[in-house]
XYZ file of C-alpha atoms in Angstrom:
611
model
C -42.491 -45.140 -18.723
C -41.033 -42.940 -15.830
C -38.090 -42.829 -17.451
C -39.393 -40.799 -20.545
C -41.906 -38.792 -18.344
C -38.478 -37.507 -16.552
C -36.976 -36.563 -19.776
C -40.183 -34.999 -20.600
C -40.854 -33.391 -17.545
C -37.374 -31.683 -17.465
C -37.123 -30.856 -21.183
C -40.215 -28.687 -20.349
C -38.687 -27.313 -17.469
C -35.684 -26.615 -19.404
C -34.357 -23.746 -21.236
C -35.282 -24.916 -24.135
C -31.666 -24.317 -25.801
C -29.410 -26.176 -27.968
C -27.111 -26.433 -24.986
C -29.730 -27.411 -22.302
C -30.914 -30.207 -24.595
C -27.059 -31.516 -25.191
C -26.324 -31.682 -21.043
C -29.652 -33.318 -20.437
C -29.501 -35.795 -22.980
C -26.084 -37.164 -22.160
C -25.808 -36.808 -18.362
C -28.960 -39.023 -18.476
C -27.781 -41.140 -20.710
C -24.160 -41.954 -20.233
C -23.319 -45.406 -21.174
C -25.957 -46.110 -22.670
C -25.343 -47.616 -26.214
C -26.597 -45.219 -28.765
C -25.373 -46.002 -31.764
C -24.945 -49.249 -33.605
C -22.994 -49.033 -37.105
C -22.308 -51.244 -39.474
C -19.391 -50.060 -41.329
C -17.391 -53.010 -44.256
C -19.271 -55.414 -42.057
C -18.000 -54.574 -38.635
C -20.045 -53.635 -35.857
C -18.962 -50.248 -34.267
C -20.745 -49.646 -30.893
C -20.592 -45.774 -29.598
C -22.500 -44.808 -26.538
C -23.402 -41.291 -25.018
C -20.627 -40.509 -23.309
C -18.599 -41.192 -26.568
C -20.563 -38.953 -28.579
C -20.031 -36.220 -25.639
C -16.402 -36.911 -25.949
C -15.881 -36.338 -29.959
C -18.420 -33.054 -29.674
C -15.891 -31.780 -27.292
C -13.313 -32.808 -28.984
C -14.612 -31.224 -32.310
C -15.605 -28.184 -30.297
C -12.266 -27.740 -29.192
C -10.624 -27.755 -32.547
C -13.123 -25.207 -34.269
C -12.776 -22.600 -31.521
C -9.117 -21.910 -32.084
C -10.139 -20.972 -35.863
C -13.659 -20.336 -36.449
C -16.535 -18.068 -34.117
C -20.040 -17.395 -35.390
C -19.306 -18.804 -38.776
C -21.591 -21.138 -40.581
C -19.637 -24.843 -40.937
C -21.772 -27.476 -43.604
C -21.587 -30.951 -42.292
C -22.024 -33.324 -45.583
C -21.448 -36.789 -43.856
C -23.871 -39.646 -44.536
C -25.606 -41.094 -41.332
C -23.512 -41.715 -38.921
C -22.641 -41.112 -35.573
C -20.037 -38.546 -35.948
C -22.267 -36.688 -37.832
C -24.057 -35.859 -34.541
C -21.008 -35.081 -32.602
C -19.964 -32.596 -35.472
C -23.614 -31.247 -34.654
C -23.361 -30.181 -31.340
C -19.569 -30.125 -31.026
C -20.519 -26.907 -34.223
C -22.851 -25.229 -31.707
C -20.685 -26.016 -28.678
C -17.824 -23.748 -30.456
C -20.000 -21.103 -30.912
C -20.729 -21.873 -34.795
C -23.268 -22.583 -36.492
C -24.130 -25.580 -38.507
C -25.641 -25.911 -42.006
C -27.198 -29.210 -43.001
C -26.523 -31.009 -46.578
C -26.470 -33.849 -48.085
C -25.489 -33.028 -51.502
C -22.112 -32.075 -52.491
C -23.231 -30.253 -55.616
C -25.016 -27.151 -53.675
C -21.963 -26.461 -51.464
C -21.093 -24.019 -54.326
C -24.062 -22.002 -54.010
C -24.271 -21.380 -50.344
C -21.797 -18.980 -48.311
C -20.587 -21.493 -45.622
C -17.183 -20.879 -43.925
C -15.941 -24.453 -43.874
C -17.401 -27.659 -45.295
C -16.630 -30.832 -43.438
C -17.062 -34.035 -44.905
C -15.695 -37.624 -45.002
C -12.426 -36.596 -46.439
C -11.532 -33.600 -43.840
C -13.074 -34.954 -40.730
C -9.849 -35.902 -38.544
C -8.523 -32.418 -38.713
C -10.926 -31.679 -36.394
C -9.935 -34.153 -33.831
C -6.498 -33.619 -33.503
C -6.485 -31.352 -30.003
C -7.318 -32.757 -26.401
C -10.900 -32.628 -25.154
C -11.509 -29.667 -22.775
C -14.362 -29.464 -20.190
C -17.583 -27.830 -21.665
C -17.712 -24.861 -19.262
C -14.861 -22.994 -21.069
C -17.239 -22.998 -24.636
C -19.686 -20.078 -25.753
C -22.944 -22.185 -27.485
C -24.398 -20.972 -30.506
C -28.425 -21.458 -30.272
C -28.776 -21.650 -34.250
C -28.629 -23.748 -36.814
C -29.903 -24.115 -40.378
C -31.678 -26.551 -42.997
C -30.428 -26.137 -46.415
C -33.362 -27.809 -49.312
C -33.968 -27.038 -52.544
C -36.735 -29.768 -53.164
C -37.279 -31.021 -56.652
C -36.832 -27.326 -58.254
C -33.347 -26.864 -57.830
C -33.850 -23.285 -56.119
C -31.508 -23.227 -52.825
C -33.301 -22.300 -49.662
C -31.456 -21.630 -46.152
C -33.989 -22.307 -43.353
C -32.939 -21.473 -39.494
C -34.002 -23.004 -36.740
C -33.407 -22.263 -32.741
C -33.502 -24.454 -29.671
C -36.618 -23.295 -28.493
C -38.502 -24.721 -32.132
C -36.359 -27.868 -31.846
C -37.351 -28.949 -28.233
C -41.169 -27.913 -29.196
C -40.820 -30.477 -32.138
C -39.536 -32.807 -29.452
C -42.113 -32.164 -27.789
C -44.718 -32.756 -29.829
C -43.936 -36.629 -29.404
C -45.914 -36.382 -26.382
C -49.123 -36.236 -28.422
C -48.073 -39.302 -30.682
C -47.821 -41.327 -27.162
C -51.178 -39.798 -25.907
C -53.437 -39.806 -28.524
C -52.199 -43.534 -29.904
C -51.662 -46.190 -26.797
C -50.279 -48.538 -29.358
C -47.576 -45.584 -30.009
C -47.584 -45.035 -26.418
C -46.558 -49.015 -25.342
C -43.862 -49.764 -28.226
C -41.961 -46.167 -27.246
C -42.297 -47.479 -23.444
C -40.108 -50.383 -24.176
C -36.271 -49.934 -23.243
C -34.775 -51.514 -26.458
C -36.254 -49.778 -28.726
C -34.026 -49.494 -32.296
C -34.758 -46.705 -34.572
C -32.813 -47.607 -38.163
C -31.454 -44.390 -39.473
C -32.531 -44.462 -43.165
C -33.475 -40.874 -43.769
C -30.682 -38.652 -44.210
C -29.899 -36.200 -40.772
C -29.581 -33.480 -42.998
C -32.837 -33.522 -44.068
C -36.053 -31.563 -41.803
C -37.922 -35.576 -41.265
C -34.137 -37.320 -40.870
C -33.347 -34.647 -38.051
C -36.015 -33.612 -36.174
C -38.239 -37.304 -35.963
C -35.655 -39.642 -37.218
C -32.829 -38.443 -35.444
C -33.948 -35.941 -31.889
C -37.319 -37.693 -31.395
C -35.301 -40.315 -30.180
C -31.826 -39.141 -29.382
C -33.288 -36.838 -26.366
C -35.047 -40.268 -24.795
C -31.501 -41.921 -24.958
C -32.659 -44.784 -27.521
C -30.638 -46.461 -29.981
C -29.529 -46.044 -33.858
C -28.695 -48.548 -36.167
C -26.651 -47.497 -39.213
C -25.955 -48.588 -42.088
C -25.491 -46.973 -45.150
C -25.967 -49.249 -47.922
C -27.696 -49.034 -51.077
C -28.482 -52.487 -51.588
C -32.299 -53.149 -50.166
C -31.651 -56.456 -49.249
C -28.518 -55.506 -47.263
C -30.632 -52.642 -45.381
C -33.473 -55.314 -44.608
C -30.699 -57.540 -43.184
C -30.101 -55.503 -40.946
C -33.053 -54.549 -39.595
C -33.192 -58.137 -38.979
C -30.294 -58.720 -37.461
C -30.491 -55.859 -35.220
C -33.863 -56.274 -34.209
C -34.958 -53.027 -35.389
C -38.227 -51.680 -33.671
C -38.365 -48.248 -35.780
C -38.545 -47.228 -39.110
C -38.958 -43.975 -40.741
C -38.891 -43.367 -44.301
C -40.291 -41.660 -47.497
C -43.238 -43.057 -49.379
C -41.360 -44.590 -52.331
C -38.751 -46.699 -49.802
C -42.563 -48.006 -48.243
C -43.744 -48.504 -51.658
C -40.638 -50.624 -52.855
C -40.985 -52.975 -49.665
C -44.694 -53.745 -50.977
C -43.484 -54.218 -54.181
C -41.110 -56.900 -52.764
C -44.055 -58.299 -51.432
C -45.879 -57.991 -54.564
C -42.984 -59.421 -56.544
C -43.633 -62.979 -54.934
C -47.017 -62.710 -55.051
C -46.225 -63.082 -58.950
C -44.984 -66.490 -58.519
C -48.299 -67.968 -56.715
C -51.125 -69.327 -58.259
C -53.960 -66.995 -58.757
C -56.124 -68.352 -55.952
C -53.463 -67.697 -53.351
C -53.435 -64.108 -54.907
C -56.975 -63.736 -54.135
C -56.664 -65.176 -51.030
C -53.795 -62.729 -50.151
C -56.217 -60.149 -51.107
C -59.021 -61.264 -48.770
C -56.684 -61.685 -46.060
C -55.653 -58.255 -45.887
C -58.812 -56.935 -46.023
C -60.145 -59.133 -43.213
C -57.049 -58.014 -41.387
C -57.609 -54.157 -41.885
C -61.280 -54.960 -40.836
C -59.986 -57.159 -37.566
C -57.887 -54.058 -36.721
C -60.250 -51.303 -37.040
C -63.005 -52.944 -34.946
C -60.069 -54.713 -32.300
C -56.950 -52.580 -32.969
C -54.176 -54.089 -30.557
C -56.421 -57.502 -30.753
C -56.408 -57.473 -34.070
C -52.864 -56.304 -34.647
C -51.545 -59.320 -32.414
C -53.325 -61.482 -34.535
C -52.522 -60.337 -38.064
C -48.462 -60.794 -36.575
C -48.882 -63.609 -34.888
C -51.130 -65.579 -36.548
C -52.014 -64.345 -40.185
C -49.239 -63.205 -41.680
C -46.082 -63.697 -39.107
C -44.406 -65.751 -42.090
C -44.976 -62.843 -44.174
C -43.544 -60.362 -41.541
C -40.003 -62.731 -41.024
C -39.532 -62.628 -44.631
C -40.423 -58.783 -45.648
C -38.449 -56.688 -42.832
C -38.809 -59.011 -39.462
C -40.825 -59.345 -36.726
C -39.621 -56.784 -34.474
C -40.360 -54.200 -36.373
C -43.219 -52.176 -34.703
C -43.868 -48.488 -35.743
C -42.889 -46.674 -39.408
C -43.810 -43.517 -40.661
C -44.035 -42.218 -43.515
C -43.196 -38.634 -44.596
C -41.804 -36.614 -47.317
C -44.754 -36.434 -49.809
C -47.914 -39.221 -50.815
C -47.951 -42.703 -50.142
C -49.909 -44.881 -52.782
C -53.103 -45.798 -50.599
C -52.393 -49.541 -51.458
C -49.063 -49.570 -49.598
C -49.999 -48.290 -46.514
C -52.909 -50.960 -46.634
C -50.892 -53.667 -47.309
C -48.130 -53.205 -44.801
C -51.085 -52.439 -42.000
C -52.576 -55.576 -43.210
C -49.775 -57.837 -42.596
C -48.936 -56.499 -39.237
C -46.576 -53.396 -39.390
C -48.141 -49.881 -37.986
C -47.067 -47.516 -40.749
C -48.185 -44.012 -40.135
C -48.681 -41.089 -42.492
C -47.159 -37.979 -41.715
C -46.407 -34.683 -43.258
C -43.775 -31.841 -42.394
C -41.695 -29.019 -44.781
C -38.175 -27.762 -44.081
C -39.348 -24.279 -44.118
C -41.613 -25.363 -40.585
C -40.648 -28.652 -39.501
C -42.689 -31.672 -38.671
C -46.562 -30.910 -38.824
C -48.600 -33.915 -38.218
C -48.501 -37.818 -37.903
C -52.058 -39.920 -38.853
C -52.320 -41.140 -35.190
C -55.272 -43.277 -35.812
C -55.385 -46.417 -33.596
C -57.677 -48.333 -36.219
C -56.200 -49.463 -39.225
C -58.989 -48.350 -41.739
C -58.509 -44.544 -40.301
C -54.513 -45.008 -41.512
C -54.763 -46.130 -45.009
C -56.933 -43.212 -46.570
C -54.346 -41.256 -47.028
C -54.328 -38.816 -44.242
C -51.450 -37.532 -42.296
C -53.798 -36.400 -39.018
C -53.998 -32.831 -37.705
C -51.230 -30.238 -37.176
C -49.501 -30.548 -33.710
C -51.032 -28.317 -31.467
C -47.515 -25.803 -31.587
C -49.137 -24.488 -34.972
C -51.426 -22.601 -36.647
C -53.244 -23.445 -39.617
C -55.909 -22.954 -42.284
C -56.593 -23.992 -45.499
C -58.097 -21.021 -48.321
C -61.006 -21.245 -50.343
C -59.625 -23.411 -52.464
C -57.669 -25.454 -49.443
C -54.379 -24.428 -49.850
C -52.633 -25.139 -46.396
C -50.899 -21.887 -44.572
C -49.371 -22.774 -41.081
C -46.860 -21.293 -38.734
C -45.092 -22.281 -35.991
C -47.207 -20.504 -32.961
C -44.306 -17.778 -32.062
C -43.962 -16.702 -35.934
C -45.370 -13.663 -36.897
C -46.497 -14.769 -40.833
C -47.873 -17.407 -41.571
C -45.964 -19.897 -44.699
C -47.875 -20.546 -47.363
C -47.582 -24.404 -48.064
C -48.291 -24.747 -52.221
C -49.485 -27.625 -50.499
C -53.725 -28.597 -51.146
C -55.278 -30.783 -48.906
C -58.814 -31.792 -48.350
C -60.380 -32.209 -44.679
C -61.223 -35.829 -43.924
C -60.134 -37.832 -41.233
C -57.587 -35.034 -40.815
C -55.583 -33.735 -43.937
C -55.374 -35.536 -46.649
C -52.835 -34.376 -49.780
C -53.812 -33.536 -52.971
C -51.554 -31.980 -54.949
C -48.852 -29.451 -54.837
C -48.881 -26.283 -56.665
C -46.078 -26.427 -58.971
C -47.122 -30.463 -59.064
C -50.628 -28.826 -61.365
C -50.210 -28.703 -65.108
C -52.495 -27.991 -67.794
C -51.963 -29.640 -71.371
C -53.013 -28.199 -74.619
C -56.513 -29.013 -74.096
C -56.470 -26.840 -70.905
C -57.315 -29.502 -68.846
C -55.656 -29.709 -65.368
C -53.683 -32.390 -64.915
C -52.100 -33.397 -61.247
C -48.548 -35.051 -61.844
C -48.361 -36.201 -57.907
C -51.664 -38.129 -59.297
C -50.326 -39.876 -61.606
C -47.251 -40.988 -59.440
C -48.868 -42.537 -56.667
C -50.405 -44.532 -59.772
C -47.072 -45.979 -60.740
C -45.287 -48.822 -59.015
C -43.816 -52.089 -60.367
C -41.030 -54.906 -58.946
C -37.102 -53.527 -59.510
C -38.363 -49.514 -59.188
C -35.918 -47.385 -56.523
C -37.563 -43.928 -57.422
C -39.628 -42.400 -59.663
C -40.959 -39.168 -60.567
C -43.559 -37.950 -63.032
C -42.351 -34.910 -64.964
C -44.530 -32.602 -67.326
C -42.199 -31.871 -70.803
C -44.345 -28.243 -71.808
C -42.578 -28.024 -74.882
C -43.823 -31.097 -75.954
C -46.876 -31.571 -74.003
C -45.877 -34.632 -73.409
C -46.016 -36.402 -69.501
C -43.316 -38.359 -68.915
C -41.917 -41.073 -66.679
C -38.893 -41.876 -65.148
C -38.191 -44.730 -62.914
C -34.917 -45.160 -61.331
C -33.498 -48.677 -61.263
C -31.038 -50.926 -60.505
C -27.586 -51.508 -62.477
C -26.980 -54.235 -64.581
C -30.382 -55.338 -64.510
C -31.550 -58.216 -67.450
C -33.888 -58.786 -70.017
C -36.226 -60.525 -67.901
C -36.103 -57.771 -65.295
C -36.681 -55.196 -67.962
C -39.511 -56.868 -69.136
C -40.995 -57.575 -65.732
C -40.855 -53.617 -65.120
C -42.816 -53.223 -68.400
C -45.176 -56.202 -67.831
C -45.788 -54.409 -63.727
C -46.633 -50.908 -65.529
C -49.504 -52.068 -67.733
C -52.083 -52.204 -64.727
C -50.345 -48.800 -63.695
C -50.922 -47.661 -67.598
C -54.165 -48.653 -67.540
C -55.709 -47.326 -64.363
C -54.864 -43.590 -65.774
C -57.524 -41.569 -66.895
C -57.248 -40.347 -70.411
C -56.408 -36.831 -69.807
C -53.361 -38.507 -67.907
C -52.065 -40.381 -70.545
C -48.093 -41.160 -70.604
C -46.194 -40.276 -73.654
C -43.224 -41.967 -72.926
C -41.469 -44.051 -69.876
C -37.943 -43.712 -69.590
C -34.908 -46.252 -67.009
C -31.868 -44.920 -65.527
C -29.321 -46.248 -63.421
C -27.055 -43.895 -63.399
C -28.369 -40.764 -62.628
C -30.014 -38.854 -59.394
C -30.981 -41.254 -57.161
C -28.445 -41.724 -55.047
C -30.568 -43.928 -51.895
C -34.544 -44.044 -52.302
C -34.265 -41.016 -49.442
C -33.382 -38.715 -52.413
C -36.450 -36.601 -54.236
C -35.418 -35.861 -58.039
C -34.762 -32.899 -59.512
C -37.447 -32.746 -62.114
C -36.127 -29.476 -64.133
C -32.469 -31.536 -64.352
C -33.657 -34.760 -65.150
C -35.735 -32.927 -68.384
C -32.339 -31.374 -69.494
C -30.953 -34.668 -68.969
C -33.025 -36.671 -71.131
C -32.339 -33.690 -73.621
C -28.595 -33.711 -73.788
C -28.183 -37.348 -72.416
C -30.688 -39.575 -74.253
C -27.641 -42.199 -73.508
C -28.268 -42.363 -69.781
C -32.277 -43.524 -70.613
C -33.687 -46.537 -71.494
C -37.500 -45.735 -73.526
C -39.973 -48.472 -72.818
C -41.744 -48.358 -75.968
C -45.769 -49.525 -76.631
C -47.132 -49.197 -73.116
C -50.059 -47.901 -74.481
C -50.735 -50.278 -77.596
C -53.559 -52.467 -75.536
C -56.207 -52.686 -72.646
C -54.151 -55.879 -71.736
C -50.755 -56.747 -72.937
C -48.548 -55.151 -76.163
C -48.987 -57.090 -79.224
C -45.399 -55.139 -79.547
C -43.929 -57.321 -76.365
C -41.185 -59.435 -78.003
C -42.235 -62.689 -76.037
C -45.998 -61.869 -76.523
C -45.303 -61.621 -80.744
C -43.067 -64.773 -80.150
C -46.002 -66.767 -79.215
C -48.453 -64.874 -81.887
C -46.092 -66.007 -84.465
C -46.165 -69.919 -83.362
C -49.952 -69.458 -83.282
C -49.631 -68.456 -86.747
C -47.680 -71.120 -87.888
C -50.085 -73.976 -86.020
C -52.903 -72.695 -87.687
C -51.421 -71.425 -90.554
C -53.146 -67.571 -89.780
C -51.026 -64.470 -90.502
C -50.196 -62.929 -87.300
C -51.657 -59.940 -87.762
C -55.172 -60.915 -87.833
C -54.328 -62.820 -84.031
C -54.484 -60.687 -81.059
C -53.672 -61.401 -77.218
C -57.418 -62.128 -76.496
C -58.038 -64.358 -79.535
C -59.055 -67.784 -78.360
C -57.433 -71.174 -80.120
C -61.017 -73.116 -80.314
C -63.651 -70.800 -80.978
C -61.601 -67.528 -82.562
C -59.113 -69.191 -84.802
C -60.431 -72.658 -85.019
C -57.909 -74.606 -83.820
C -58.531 -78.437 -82.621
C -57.498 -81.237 -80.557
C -54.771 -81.845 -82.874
C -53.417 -78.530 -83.517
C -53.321 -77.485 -79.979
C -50.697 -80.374 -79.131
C -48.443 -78.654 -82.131
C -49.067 -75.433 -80.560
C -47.742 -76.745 -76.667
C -44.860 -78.527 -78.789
C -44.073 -75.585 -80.446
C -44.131 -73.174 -77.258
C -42.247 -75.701 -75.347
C -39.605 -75.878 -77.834
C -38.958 -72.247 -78.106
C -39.622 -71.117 -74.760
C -37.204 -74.533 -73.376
C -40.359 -75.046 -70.928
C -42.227 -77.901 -70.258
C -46.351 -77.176 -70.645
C -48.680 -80.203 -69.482
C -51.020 -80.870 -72.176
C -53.932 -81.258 -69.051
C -53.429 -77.386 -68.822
C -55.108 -76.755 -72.664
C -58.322 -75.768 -70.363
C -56.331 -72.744 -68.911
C -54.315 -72.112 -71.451
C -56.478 -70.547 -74.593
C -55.207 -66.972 -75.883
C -51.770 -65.961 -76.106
C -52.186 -63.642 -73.410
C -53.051 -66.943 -71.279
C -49.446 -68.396 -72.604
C -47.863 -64.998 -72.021
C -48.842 -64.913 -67.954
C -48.201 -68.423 -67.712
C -44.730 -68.320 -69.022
C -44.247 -65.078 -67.548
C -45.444 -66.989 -63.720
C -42.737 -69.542 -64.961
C -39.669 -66.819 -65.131
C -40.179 -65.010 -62.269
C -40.624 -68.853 -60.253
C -36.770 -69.247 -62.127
C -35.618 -65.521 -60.996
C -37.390 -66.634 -56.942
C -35.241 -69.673 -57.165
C -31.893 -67.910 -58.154
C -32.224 -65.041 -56.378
């Protein structure tokens, strides 16, 4: 606690530069590990004084060559990447911030380095920093999910305010307040530096109060949940669709248990969420400890204690679930064009899964229009920004939609895309995005998913999607749902590009998957090959065309069937499914839709076991 309340304290006191903030950060710091990174499977320790070292070092090498110029770093996460930071300003440069290789040709940067260039600009001895000119600027690159390239500057002076801001998180929240007290705390660095969340609160929020970074930059989930195991991870900050494909993890294995421990899942959470709103840290302690700490070891570890979420909406039933078993998960909200705006900073649980992301820090003002369209500005800007962003007031801001996010279909009905989105979630889904085809008035999915996946993981993704399907309203409805592997998504950190994807699926139809007949049934496709598999042996039994069976049609008192025929129907599904079906079960087992989920239980048990 004093230690941070000296940091603070000074940083206040400071000059609020880029250069202030570099000398107090490492001569508190020092040896201090801050950086952890798993690179081919080796751990590579750096601490403060070594990242002081390389920004010299770098510093050095650009000030023979380069003054005033504006150098892109396009480096994954690692901890070079913030020595090329400040080693950029040290120079006197000025660094841009990207993460994707394919804008570098539309923006007018002098020098671009990246993995492959990096060691040219280590090659001349350190000097001491007294003999370097800073730079006090530096600049955000984005160009969302429109394609349209933006450069957005900052200055020290906005950076250390957005630093800090963190003092209200700690005040406000005393949960908050006694997790960022603790000396080993472990922020994993999933969000990408370059981006306006990965910088400012997953990088300097903890950077400046000398805590640590683990890295590693795979793109395998269970890798990245490894090691936040392994190395005991406190932190985690992250978009809404990373959040939303833990819970789907979770969801995943729910699959496999028998209804009743479904429903008792259910219950549990909600008594949990209740627990915590009336007793938060009571109630927290005993949803980790004693309700659901097997669930914790097995979904992302026990030592995880604080995530936030940030980049656009969270589906309401993640962040409930993930409170439930334990985890704080805050919502929060920020834009590259003004930085980060406000964390949900709720102490009881029920206040953090509605879908609000709190109140703007107190560096900004705001106000939403007549038809609550959120304007803010950082306090010392002239102009306010105009968000495109609609929010309504309740329990602090809670998202709506986004302008551009608002369509209208032939009808003229107003249709929000975001909406239908958050509605969409399923086992074996990285991304996703919802995307409005206007030539066809058609809405369209695409989910982004892993390579080489099976049938049986294909067909779980389509079997998931039905309750998604069917919890749209009818103005929403989906024309068509489309797979890739291949394309956009690089990590879950990555938004999509909506207006490339749409010329994709134009001139690429090869690089898409269709899921065909989502929208056939209330319940499950009559289309589904496994569902018309068992139709068909119905048929047969009971000598009944198919067509005249549906999912819901029951063997006794629909179709007729007896004591007799029903032992030639579990022969029949046992012999083409290769399954073994108790003939005690005929009470639960009636309709082919009852067959369908029981055999479908049964594969995902096999894919548990194998997996």
């Amino acid at each position: 606690m004093s230690e941070w309340r000296k940091i603070d304290k000074k940083l206040r006191n400071s000059k609020k530069t880029l250069e202030s903030l570099f000398e107090l950060t490492m001569s508190t710091f020092n040896n201090k590990v801050a950086f952890e990174e798993v690179v081919n499977g080796n751990i590579i320790i750096k601490t403060f004084d070594d990242i002081k070292e390389e920004a010299i070092l770098i510093a050095n090498n650009l000030k023979q060559t380069k003054n005033k110029e504006m150098i892109a770093i396009n480096l994954k996460n690692q901890s070079i990447w913030v020595s090329l930071f400040f080693g950029i300003l040290m120079s006197g440069n000025y660094p841009l911030l990207v993460s994707d290789e394919e804008i570098l040709s539309n923006i007018e940067a002098s020098e671009v380095i990246c993995e492959d260039n990096i060691l040219l600009y280590m090659q001349q001895p350190a000097t001491s920093t007294n003999s370097f000119s800073w730079s006090d600027t530096f600049y955000f690159h984005t160009s969302g999910t429109t394609g349209k390239h933006k450069i957005i500057e900052f200055n020290g002076k906005k950076l250390v305010d957005q630093i800090l801001n963190t003092r209200e998180l700690i005040k406000i929240n005393g949960i908050i307040k006694n997790y960022s007290m603790i000396n080993k705390i472990k922020l994993f660095a999933f969000l990408p530096f370059s981006h306006v969340f990965g910088f400012i609160a997953g990088l300097m929020w903890f950077f400046t109060y000398g805590k640590t970074f683990v890295v590693n930059n795979t793109k395998n989930f269970l890798e990245m949940k490894k090691t936040i195991i392994e190395h005991k991870v406190t932190h985690l900050f992250g978009v809404p669709v990373m959040f939303e494909s833990v819970v789907n993890q979770i969801k995943k294995k729910l699959l496999s248990k028998p209804k009743r421990k479904q429903e008792a899942f259910d219950r549990l959470i909600n008594f949990s969420i209740n627990l915590q709103s009336t007793l938060p840290r009571i109630g927290n302690w005993i949803a980790r400890n004693i309700l659901f700490r097997g669930v914790r070891n097995q979904v992302l570890g026990s030592n995880l204690k604080v995530m936030i979420s940030g980049g656009s909406s969270i589906n309401n039933d993640t962040l409930k679930i993930l409170n439930g078993i334990g985890y704080h998960l805050f919502n929060g909200y920020g834009l590259t064009e003004i930085g980060i705006v406000s964390v949900n900073l709720s102490k009881k649980a029920n206040k953090r899964i509605d879908g609000s992301v709190g109140v703007p820090f107190k560096t900004y003002d705001f106000f939403l229009d007549e038809n609550n369209q959120l304007s803010i500005k950082y306090q010392e800007d002239k102009d306010f920004f105009t968000t495109n962003d609609f929010f309504k007031n309740q329990n602090g801001l809670v998202f709506q939609y986004r302008k551009d996010d608002i369509i209208k279909n032939k009808n003229g009905i107003k249709i929000s895309l975001s909406s239908i989105e958050k509605k969409i979630s399923g086992p074996f889904i990285i991304n996703k995005t919802v995307i409005f085809d206007e030539e066809n008035d058609e809405i369209l999915v695409v989910l982004k998913i892993k390579d080489n996946l099976g049938d049986f993981e294909i067909k779980t993704i389509k079997n998931s999607l039905l309750n998604s399907i069917n919890s749209l309203k009818k103005e929403e409805y989906i024309s068509k749902i489309y797979l890739t592997s291949t394309m956009f998504y690089e990590t879950i950190s990555k938004k999509p590009r909506k207006e490339e994807i749409l010329t994709a699926l134009k001139n690429s139809p090869q690089d898409f998957l269709e899921l065909k007949h989502l929208n056939d049934s209330d319940t499950i496709s009559i289309n589904d090959e496994m569902m018309n598999e068992i139709i068909i042996i119905f048929g047969k039994v009971l000598n009944i065309n198919k067509e005249d069976i549906s999912p819901s049609s029951s063997f006794n008192l629909d179709l007729n069937g007896n004591s007799f025929d029903y032992y030639s129907l579990i022969y029949g599904i046992n012999e083409k499914f290769e399954i073994e079906i108790k003939f005690n079960e005929n009470e639960k087992l009636e309709t082919p839709e009852d067959f369908y989920k029981y055999l479908k239980k049964h594969y995902m048990e096999q894919y548990e076991k194998n997996n």
